[in-house]
Coordinates of C-alpha atoms and ligand atoms in Angstrom, one line a residue:
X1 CA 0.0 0.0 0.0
X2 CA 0.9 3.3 -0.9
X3 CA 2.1 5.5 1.8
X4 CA 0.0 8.5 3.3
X5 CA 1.2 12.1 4.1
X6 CA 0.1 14.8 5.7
X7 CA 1.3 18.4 4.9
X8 CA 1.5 21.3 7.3
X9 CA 2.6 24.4 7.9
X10 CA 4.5 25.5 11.1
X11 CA 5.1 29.3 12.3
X12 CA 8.0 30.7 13.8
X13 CA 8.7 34.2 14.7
X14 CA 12.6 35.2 13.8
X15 CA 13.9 36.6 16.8
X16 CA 17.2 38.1 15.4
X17 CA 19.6 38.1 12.9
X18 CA 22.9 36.1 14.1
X19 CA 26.5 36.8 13.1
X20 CA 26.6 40.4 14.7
X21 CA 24.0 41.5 11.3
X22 CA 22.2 44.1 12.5
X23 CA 18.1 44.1 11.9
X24 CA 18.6 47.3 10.1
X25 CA 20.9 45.5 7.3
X26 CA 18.5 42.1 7.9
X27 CA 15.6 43.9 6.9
X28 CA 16.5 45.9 4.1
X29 CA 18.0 43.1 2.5
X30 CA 14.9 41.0 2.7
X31 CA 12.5 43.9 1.6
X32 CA 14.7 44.0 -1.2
X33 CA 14.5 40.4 -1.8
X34 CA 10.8 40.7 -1.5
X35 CA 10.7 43.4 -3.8
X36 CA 12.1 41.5 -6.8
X37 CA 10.0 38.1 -6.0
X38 CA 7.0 40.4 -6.6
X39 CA 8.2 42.1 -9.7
X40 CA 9.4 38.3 -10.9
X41 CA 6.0 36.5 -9.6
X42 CA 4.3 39.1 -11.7
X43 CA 5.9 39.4 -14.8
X44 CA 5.8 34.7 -15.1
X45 CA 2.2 35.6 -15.1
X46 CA 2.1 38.8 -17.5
X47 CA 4.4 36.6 -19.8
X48 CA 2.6 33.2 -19.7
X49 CA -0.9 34.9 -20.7
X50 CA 0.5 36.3 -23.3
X51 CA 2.1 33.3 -24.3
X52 CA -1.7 31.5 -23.9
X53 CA -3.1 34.4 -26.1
X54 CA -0.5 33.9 -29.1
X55 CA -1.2 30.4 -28.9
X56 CA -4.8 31.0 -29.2
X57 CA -4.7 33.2 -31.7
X58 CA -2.4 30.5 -33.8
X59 CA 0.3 32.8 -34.0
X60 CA 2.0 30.1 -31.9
X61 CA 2.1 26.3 -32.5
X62 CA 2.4 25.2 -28.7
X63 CA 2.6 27.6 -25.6
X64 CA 6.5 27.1 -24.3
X65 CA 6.9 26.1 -21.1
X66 CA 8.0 28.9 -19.1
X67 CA 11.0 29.4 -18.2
X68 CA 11.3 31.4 -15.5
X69 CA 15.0 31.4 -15.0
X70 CA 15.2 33.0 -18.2
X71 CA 12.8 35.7 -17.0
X72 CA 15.1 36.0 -13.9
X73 CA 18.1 37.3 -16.3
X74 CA 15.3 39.5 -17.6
X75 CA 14.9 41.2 -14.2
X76 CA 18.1 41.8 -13.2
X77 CA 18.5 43.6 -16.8
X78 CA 15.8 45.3 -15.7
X79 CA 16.6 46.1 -12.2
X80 CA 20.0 47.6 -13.4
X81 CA 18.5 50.1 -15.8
X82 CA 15.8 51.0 -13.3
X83 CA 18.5 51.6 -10.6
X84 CA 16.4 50.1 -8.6
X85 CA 18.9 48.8 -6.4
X86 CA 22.3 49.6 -5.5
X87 CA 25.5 47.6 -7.1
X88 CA 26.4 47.0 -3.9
X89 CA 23.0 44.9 -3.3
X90 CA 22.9 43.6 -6.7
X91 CA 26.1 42.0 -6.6
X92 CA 25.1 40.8 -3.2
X93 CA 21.7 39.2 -4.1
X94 CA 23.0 37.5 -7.4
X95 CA 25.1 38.0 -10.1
X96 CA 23.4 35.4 -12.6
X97 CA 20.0 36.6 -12.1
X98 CA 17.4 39.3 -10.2
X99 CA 17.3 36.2 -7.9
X100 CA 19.5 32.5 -6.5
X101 CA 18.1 29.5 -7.7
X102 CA 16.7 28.4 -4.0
X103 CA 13.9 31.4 -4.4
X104 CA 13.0 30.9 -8.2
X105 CA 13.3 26.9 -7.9
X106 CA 10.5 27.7 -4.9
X107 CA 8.5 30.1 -6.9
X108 CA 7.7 27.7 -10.4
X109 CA 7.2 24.9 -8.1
X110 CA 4.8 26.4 -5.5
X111 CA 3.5 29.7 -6.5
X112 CA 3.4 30.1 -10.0
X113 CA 2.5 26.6 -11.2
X114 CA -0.8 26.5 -10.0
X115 CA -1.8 30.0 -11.0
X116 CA -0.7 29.1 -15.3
X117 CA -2.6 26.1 -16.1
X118 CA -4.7 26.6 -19.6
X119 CA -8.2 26.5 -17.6
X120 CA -7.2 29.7 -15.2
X121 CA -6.5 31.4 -18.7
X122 CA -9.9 30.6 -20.2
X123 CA -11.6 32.1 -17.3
X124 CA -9.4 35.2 -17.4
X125 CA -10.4 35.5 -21.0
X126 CA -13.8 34.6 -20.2
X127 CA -14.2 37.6 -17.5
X128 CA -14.4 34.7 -14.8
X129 CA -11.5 35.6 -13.3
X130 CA -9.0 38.5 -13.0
X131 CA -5.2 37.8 -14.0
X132 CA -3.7 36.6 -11.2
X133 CA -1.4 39.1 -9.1
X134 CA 1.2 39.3 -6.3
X135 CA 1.3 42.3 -3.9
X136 CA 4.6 43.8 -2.9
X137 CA 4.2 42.2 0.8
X138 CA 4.5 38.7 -0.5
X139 CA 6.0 35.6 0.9
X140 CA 9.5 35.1 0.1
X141 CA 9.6 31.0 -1.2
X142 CA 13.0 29.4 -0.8
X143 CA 13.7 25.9 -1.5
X144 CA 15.2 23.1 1.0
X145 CA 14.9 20.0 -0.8
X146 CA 18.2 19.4 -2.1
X147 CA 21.2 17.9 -0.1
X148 CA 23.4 20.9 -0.3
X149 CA 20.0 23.7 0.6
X150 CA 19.8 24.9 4.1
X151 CA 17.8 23.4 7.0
X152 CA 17.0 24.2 10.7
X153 CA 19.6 23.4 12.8
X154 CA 20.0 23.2 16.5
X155 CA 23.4 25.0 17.4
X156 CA 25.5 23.9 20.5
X157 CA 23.8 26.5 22.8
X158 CA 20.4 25.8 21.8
X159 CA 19.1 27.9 19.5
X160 CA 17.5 26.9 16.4
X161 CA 19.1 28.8 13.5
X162 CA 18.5 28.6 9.8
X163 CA 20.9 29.8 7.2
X164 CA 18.5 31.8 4.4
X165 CA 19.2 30.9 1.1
X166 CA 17.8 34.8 -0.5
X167 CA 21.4 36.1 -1.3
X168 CA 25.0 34.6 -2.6
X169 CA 27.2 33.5 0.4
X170 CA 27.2 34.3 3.2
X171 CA 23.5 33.7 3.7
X172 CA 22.1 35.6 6.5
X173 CA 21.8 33.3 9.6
X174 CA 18.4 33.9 11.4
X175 CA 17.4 32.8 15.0
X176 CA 13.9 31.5 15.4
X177 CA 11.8 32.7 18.8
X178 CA 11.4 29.2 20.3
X179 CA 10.8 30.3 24.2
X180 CA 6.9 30.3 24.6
X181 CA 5.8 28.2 21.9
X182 CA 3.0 25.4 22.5
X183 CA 3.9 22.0 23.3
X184 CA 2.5 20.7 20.1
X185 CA 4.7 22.7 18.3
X186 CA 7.4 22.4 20.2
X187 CA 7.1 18.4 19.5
X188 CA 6.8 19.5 15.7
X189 CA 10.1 21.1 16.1
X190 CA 12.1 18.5 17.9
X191 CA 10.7 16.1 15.2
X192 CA 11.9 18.5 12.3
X193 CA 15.5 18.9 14.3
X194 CA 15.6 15.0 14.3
X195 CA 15.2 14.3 11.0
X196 CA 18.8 15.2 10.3
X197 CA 18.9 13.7 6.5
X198 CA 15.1 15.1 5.7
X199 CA 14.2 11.7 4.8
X200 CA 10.9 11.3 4.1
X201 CA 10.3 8.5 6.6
X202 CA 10.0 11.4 9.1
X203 CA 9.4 15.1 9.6
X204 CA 10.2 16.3 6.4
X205 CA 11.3 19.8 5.7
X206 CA 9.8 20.9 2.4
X207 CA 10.0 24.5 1.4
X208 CA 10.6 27.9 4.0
X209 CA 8.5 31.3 3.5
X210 CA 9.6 34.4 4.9
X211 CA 6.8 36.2 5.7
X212 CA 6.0 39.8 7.1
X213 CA 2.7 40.3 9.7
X214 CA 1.1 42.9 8.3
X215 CA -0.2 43.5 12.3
X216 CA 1.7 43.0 15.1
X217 CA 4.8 45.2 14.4
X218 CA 5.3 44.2 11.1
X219 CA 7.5 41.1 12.7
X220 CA 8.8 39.4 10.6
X221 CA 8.0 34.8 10.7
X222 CA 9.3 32.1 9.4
X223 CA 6.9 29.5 7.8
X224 CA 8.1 25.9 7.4
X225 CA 6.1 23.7 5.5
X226 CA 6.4 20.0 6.2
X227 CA 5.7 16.4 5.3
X228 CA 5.4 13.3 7.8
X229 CA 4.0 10.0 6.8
X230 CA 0.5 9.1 8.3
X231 CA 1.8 6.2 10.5
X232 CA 3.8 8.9 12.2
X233 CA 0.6 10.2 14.1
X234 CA 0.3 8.5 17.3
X235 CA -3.2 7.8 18.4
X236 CA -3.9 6.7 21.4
X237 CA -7.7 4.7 21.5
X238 CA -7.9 6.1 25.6
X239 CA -7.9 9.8 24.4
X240 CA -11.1 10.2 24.0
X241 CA -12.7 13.7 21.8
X242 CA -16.4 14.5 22.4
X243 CA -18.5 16.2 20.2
X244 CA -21.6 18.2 21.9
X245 CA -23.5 19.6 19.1
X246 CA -25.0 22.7 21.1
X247 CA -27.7 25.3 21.3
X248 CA -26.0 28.2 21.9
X249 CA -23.2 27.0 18.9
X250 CA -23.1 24.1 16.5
X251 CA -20.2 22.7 18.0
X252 CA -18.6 21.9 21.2
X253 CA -15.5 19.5 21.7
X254 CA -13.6 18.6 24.8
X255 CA -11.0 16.1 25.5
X256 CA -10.6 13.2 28.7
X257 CA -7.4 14.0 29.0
X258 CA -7.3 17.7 30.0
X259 CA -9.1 20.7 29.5
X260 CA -8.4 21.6 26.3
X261 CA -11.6 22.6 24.1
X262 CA -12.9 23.9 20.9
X263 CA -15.4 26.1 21.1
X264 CA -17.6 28.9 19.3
X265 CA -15.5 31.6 19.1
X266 CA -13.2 29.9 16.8
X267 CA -15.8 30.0 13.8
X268 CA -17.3 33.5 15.0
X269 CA -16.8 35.0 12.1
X270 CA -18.5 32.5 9.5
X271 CA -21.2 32.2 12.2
X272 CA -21.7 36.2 11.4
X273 CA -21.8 35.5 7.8
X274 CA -24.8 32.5 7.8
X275 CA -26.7 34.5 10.3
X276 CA -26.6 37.8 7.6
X277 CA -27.8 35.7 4.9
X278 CA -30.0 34.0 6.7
X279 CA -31.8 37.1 7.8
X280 CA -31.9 38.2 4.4
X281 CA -33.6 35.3 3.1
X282 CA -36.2 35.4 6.0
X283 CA -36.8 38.7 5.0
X284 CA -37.3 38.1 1.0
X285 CA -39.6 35.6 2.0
X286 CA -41.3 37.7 4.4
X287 CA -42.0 40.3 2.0
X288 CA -43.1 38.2 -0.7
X289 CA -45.4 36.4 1.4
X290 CA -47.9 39.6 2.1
X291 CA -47.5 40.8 -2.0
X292 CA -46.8 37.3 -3.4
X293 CA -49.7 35.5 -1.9
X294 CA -52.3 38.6 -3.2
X295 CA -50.7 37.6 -6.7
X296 CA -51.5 34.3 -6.1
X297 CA -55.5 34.5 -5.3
X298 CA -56.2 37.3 -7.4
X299 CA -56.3 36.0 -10.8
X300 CA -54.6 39.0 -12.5
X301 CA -52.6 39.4 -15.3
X302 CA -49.3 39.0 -13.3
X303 CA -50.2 36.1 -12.0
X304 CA -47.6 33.5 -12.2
X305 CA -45.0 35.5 -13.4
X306 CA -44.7 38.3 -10.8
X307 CA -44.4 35.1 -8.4
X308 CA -41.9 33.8 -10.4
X309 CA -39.9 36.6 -10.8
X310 CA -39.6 37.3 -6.9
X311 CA -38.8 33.8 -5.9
X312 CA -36.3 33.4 -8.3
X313 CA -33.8 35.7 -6.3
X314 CA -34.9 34.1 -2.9
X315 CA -33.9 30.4 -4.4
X316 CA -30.5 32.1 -5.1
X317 CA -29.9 33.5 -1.6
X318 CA -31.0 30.2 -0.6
X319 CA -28.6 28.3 -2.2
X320 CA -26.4 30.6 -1.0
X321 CA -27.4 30.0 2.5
X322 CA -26.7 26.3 1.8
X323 CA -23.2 26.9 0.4
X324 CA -22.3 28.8 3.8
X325 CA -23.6 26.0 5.9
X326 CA -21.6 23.4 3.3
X327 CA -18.0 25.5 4.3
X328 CA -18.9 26.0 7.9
X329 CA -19.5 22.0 8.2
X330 CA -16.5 21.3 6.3
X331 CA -14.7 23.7 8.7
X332 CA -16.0 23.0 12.1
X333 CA -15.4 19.3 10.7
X334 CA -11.5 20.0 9.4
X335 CA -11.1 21.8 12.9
X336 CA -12.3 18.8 15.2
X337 CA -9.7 16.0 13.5
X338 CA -7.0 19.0 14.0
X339 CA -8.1 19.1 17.4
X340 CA -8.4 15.6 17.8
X341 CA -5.0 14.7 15.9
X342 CA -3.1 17.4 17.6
X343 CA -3.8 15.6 20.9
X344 CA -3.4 12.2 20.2
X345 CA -7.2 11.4 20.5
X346 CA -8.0 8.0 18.8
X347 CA -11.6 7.6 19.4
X348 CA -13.9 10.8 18.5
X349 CA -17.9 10.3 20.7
X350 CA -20.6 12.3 18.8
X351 CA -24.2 12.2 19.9
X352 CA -26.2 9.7 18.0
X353 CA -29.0 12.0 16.4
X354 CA -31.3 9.3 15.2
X355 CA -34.8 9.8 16.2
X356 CA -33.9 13.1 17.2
X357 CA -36.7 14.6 14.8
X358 CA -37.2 18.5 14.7
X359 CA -35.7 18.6 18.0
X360 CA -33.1 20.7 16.5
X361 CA -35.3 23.5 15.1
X362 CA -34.7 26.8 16.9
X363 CA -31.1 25.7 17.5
X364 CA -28.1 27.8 15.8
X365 CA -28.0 25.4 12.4
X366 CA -31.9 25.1 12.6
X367 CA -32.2 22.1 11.4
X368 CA -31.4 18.8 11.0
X369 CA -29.9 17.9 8.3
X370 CA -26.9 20.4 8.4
X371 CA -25.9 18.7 12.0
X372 CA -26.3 15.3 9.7
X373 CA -23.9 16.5 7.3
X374 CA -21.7 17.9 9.9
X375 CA -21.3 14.5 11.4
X376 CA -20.9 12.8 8.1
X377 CA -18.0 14.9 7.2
X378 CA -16.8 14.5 10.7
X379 CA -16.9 10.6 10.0
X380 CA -15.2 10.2 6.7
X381 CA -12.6 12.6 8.0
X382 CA -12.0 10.7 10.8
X383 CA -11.6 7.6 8.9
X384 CA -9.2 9.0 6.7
X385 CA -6.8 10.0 9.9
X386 CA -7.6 6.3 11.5
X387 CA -10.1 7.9 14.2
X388 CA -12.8 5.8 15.3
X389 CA -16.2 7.7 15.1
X390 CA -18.6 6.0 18.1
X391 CA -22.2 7.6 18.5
X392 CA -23.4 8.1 21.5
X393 CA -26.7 8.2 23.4
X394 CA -27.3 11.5 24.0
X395 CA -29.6 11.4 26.9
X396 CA -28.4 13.0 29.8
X397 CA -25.1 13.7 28.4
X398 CA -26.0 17.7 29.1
X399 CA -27.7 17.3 32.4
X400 CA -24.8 15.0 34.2
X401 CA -22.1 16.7 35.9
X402 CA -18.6 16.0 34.4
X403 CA -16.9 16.6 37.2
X404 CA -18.6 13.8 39.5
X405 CA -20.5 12.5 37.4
X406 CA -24.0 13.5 39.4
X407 CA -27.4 14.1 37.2
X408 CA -29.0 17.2 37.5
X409 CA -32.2 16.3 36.5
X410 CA -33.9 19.9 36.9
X411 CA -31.2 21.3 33.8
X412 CA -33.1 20.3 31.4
X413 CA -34.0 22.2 27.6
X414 CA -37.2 24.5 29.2
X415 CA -34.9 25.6 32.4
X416 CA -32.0 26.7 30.3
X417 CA -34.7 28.5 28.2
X418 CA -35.7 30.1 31.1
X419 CA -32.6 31.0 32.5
X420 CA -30.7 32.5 29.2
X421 CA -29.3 35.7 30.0
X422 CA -27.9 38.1 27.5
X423 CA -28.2 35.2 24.2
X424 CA -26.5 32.9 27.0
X425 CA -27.8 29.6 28.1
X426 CA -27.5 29.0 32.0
X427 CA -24.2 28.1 33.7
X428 CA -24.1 23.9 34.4
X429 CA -24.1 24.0 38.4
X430 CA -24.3 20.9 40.1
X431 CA -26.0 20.9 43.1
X432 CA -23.8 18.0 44.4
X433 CA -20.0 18.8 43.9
X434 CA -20.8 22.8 42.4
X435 CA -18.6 22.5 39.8
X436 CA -20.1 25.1 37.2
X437 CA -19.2 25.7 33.9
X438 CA -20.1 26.4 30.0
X439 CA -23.3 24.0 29.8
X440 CA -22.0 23.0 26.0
X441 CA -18.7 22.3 27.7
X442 CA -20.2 19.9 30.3
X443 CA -21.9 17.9 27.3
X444 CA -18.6 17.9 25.3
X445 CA -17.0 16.7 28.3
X446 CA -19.5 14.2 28.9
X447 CA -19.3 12.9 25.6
X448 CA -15.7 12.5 25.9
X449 CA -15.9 9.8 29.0
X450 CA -15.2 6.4 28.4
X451 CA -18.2 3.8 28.7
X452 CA -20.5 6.9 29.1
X453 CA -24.1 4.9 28.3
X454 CA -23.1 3.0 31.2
X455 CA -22.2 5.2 33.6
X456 CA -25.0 7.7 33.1
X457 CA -27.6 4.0 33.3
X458 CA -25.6 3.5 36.8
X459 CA -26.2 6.9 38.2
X460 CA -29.4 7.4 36.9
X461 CA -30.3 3.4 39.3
X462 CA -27.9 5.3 42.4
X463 CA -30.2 8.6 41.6
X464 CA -33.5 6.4 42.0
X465 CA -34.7 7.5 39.0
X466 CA -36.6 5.1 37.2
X467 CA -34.7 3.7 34.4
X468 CA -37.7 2.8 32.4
X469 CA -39.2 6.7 32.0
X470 CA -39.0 7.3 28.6
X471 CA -37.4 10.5 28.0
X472 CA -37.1 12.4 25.0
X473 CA -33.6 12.9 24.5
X474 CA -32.6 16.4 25.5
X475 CA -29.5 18.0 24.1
Ligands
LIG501 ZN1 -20.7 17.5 40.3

C-alpha cells in the first residue's frame, strides 16, 4: 500500500539576525529580496498569458513552457536600468539573475505553477476571473529540498538557527523565537530537528516562507512547511474527543485527558456571515409572502409570473445560505480531526442524532440535516486519519455533571430557556460537587468519557430515577 502524508505548515517568529547583522541591514536586504519576488512573480504571469493568447490566436504552435529562470536574467537587466537597487545589493543578491536558484526553484514549483494552467486562462479570457497578481508584501519561497540547501539546525547552545538561502554567500543566519511556543509545536520542532537527513520517513522539511505580519509590528515569521507519513501520528484509542452539538453553537468539543476545548468563538466569524444571509432570506420571504400570496388569489394578469420573478432571487440566496452552511460543516469538521489529531485522540464520541426529529429546530444550524452533514463529514474525515467515530446516546449527556459525574435532573431544555441571560444559556451547576461551567462544555466533556451509556444507566439506578421513564432525548 501506498504510503500516506500529511502536509502542514509550522510558524515561527525570527527573533534576530545572528553573526553580529544588525536588523537594520537584515531587513532591508529582505525587503529588497521581497521586492524583486514580486516584480518576478508578476511578470511569469504577465508573460505566460501572453504566451496562452499567441497560442490562441495561432500565432504560436504550442505555448512554451515557461522558463522562468530566463525571466530571472530579464529582471536583473531590468533592475540595473531602473536603478532600482544599488550595485552593492545587486552584486550581493546574485550576479546570474534578479534572484539565487533556492527562491525561483520555490517560486515555479509552488506559487506560479498553480496559477498558469490553460483553464485559469480561459476564465481570465472569459471575465471569470482577473489575472492573477502578487502584492509587494509577498511571501518570500526558498527551497530546501536538495542535499546541499539549508535546513534548521539546533546550534551547541540551543538555539535553532536557519541559514537563508535569499542572497550569494554568506547567507544571512536567522534565530527563530522558540521560548513560549506550544507543546504541540514544540514536538513538531524536535521532530523536524531529528530528522537530520530530511528523509521522508519522518518530519520532512519541504520548502521555507519568509513572511512579514502585516499587524503585530510588522515582525517578521518564518513559515516551514512539512511532510510526515501518516503512521507517524500517534493515536492513542484512551484519548477520548467529544462532540456536543449545542444550542448556543453548532459545535462543542472537549477532551478526557485535560481541559483543552474547541469552542464557538473559533468560527465566530462565519457564524456572522450565515446569520446575515440567513436574515436576508427570511426577509425576502417575508415580504413576498404579504404581496406574493395577493398575486397568487387574485387571478390578474401578473399572476404567475410576478411570483416567479420574486422567488427566483430568494432560491439564489438560498442556495447561497446552503453553500455557507456546506463550508462552515466542512470547517468545524476540518477543525475537530485537527483538534483531535493534535492531541493524540484516537476515538472521536458524537451524539447519535437518530430519532432526534425536529428537536433541532430553533437551535443555531436550525435544522437537522446540516448537524447530519456535519457529522458525516466528521466521519469520513475521521476515517481518513484512523479515528474511530462511536455515537453516542445522547440522553443526559447535558444534564450530568462531568466533574462527578452526578445528574442534574432539573437542567433540562425548558430551564436553560428560562434562565438565558444576554443570548446565553444557563451556567451547568451541580447541586452535588458545584462544579459550574459552560453547559456545551459539560456535554462535550460528557461525551468525551469512556463507557458513558453505562455510567449515566448506573447513576441514573444510584439517583432512584426510574430507568424505564421514557425521556425524549434532551441535548
Ligand atoms: Zn458534580
Amino acid at each position: 500500500m501506498k504510503e500516506k502524508y500529511f502536509v502542514k505548515v509550522a510558524k515561527f517568529e525570527i527573533l534576530k539576525p545572528a553573526n553580529g547583522m544588525t536588523w537594520k541591514e537584515f531587513r532591508q536586504l529582505l525587503m529588497s529580496v521581497r521586492y524583486r519576488v514580486f516584480r518576478l512573480a508578476n511578470l511569469c504571469v504577465s508573460e505566460n498569458f501572453l504566451q496562452f493568447h499567441l497560442w490562441r490566436k495561432k500565432e504560436i504552435d504550442k505555448i512554451p513552457t515557461l522558463k522562468i529562470s530566463e525571466l530571472n536574467r530579464q529582471l536583473r537587466e531590468m533592475l540595473l536600468e531602473e536603478k532600482k537597487t544599488s550595485d552593492a545589493e545587486q552584486t550581493r543578491i546574485c550576479k546570474r539573475g534578479a534572484l539565487p536558484a533556492s527562491i525561483v526553484d520555490a517560486l515555479s514549483q509552488y506559487k506560479i505553477r498553480a496559477l498558469t494552467a490553460k483553464s485559469k486562462w480561459r476564465d481570465v479570457i472569459r471575465g471569470n476571473a482577473s489575472l492573477p497578481s502578487f502584492r509587494n508584501d509577498a511571501a518570500i519561497p526558498i527551497c530546501c529540498h536538495k542535499p546541499s540547501h539549508r535546513r534548521l539546525e539546533k546550534t551547541s547552545n540551543g538555539n535553532v538557527e536557519l541559514e537563508l538561502m535569499i542572497c550569494m554567500k554568506p547567507y544571512p543566519r536567522i534565530i527563530l523565537k522558540t521560548e513560549k511556543i506550544s507543546g504541540n509545536m514544540k514536538a513538531t520542532l524536535e521532530r523536524l530537528l531529528a530528522n537530520r537527513g530530511n528523509s521522508d520517513t519522518g518530519y520532512q522539511q519541504r520548502f521555507f516562507e519568509v513572511v512579514q505580519d502585516r499587524q503585530e509590528g510588522r515582525r517578521w515569521y518564518l513559515h516551514v512547511t512539512y511532510k510526515f507519513p501518516a503512521s507517524l501520528l500517534r493515536l492513542n484509542p484512551q484519548v477520548i474527543v467529544g462532540i456536543d452539538l449545542g444550542f448556543s453553537c453548532p459545535l462543542y468539543a472537549a477532551i478526557n485527558n485535560g481541559l483543552a476545548r474547541l469552542g464557538w468563538r473559533h468560527y465566530e466569524s462565519l457564524g456572522k456571515r450565515i446569520r446575515n444571509l440567513q436574515n436576508q432570506v427570511f426577509a425576502r420571504r417575508r415580504s413576498m409572502q404579504s404581496g406574493g400570496n395577493a398575486s397568487l388569489t387574485m387571478d390578474t394578469a401578473r399572476g404567475g409570473h410576478g411570483r416567479k420573478r420574486i422567488l427566483r432571487p430568494i432560491e439564489k440566496l438560498a442556495g447561497r445560505v446552503n453553500n455557507a452552511y456546506s463550508t462552515l460543516n466542512h470547517q468545524l469538521s476540518r477543525s475537530v480531526i485537527e483538534f483531535a489529531k493534535n492531541h493524540g485522540a484516537g476515538v472521536i464520541q458524537m451524539e447519535n442524532l437518530e430519532g432526534l426529529k425536529e428537536q433541532l429546530t430553533g437551535t443555531f444550524l436550525g435544522s437537522r440535516w446540516r448537524y447530519h452533514e456535519l457529522q458525516q463529514f466528521i466521519e469520513y474525515k475521521a476515517k481518513e486519519v484512523g479515528i474511530e467515530v462511536r455515537k453516542i446516546n445522547p440522553q443526559y449527556t447535558s444534564r450530568r455533571c462531568s466533574e462527578c459525574g452526578y445528574i442534574n435532573i432539573k437542567f433540562d431544555r425548558a430551564f436553560r430557556d428560562a434562565n438565558r441571560k444576554d443570548g446565553k444559556t444557563a451556567k451547568f451547576i451541580c447541586p452535588k460537587c458545584k462544579w459550574e461551567g459552560d453547559p456545551d462544555y459539560n456535554a462535550a466533556r460528557n461525551l468525551a468519557t469512556l463507557d458513558i451509556e453505562n455510567l449515566i444507566r448506573q447513576q441514573l439506578i444510584n439517583q432512584g430515577i426510574p430507568s424505564e421513564r421514557e425521556e425524549t432525548p434532551v441535548l
